[in-house]
XYZ file of C-alpha atoms in Angstrom:
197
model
C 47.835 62.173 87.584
C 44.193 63.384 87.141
C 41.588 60.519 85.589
C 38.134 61.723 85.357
C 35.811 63.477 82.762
C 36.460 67.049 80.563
C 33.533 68.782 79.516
C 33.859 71.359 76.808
C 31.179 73.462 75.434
C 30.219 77.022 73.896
C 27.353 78.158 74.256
C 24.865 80.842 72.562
C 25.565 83.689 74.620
C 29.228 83.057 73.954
C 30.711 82.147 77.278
C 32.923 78.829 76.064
C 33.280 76.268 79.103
C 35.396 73.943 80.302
C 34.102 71.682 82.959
C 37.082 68.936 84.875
C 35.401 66.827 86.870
C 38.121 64.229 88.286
C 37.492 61.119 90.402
C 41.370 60.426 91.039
C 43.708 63.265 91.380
C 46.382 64.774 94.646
C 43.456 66.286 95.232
C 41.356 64.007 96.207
C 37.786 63.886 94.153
C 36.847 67.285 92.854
C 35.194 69.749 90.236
C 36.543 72.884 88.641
C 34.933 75.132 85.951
C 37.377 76.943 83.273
C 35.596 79.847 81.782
C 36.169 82.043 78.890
C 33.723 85.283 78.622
C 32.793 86.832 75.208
C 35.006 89.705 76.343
C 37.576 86.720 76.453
C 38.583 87.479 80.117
C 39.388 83.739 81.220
C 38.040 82.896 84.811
C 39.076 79.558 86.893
C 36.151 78.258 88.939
C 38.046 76.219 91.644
C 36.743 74.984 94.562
C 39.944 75.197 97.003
C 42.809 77.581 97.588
C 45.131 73.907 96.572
C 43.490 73.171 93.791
C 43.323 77.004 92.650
C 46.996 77.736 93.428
C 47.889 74.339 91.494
C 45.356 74.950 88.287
C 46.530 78.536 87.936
C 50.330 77.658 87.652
C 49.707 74.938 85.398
C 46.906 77.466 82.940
C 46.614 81.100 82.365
C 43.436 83.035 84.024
C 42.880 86.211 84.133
C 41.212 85.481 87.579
C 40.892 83.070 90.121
C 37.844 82.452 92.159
C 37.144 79.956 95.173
C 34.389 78.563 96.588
C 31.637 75.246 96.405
C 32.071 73.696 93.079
C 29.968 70.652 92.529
C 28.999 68.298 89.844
C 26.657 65.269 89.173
C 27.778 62.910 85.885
C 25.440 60.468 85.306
C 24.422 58.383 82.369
C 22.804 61.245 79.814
C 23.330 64.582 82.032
C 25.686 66.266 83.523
C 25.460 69.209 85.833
C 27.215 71.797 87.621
C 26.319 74.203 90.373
C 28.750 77.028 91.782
C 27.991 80.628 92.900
C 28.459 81.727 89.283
C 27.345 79.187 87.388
C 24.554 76.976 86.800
C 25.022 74.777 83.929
C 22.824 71.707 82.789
C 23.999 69.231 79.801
C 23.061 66.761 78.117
C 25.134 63.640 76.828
C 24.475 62.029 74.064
C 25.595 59.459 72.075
C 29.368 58.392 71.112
C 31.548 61.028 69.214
C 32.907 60.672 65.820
C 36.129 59.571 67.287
C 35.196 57.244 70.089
C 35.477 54.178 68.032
C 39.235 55.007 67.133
C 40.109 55.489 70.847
C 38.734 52.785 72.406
C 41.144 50.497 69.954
C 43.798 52.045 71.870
C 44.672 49.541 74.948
C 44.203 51.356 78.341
C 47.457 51.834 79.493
C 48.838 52.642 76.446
C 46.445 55.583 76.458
C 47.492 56.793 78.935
C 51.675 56.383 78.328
C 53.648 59.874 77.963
C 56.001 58.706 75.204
C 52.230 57.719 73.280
C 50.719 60.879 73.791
C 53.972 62.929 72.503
C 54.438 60.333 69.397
C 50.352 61.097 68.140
C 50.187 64.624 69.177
C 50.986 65.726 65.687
C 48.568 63.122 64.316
C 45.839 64.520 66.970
C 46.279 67.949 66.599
C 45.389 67.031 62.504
C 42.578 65.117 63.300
C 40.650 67.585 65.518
C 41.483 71.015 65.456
C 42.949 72.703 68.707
C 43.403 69.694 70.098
C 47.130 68.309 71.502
C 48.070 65.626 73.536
C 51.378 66.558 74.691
C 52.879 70.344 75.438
C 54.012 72.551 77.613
C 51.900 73.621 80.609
C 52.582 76.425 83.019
C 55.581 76.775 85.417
C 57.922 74.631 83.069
C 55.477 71.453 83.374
C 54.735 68.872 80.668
C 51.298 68.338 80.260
C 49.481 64.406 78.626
C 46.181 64.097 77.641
C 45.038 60.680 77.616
C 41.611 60.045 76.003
C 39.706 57.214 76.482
C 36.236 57.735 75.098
C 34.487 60.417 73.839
C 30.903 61.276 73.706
C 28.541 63.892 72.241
C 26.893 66.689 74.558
C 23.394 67.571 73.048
C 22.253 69.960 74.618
C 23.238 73.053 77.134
C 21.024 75.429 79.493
C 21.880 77.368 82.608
C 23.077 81.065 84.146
C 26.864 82.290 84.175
C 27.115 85.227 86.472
C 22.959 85.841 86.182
C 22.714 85.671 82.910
C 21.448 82.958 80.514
C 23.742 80.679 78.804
C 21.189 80.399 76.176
C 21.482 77.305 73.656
C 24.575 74.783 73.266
C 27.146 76.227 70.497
C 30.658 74.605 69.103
C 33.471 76.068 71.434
C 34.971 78.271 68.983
C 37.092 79.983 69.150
C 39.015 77.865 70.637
C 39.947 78.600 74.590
C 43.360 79.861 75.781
C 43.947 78.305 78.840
C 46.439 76.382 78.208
C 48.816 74.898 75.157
C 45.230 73.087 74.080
C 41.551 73.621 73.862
C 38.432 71.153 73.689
C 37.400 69.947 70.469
C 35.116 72.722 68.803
C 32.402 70.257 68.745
C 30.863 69.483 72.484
C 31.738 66.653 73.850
C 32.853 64.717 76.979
C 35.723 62.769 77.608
C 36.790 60.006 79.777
C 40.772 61.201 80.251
C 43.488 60.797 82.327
C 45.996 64.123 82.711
C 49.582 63.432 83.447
C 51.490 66.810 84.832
C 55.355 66.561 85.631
C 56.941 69.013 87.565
C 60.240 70.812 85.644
C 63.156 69.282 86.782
């Protein structure tokens, strides 16, 4: 189980982003960076060979790179600093759907047999979105959402280059059975992954 924050952006020089930042996991506390390029090559930012080797059978990358990733979350910014990326948000507000989730008791949230019975409903709602699927190596994958806020803004470097101005992440990314909501937001979530078998 992973309970932290998802981050996901585009921006205007079309690098879409997908920022975990997780307080609870196996792990321990830690940051990783999903990126897709305009040329669509999909890049995992991870900041240990565990957490790589884990992330990488669980989502598809193209490649895998490991080093320092760190971020700060505070109350209207977010940022993230890693030898490819420097990335600066802001947060806003709540998003259209925040009202809706926090309805939702907390544990029920969270609950597997939840998340599979609203994942058509979800997927509806907010396109490219699922709570429940199939994840990597024969896992199932639950994505618990909690609250949901607006990002407002976006600046930084990816690789040397500018990010340029906050976007909608679309196309959607292919990292996985699901992407981020097209329009930028952050999310209080907690992940549930069970092994195959």
């Amino acid at each position: 189980m992973f309970t932290g924050h998802i981050a996901g952006l585009g921006t205007s020089a079309g690098v879409r982003i997908v920022v975990g930042s997780w307080h609870r996991s196996p792990f321990g506390a830690f940051t990783d960076v999903m990126v897709q390029q305009p040329d669509e090559r999909r890049v995992l930012l991870a900041p240990t060979d565990a957490v790589a080797d884990f992330v990488a059978t669980t989502y598809h990358f193209d490649s895998v790179e490991v080093g320092p990733v760190a971020a700060t979350l505070g109350t209207d910014r977010l940022t993230v600093r890693s030898a490819a990326l420097d990335l600066d948000v802001g947060i806003g507000g709540p998003a259209p759907l925040d009202r809706l989730l926090r309805l939702v008791p907390g544990r029920l949230a969270t609950a597997p047999w939840w998340l599979r019975t609203i994942d058509p409903v979800a997927s509806r709602l907010v396109r490219g979105v699922r709570t429940a699927g199939t994840a990597g190596g024969g896992r199932r994958e639950y994505y618990g959402v909690r609250r949901s806020r607006r990002l407002t803004s976006a600046a930084g470097r990816y690789r040397d280059a500018d990010l340029g101005a906050l976007r909608p992440l679309w196309p959607p990314v292919a990292f996985g059975f699901a992407s981020a909501p097209p329009t930028p937001q952050l999310v209080s979530v907690t992940t549930t992954i069970i092994d195959a078998g």
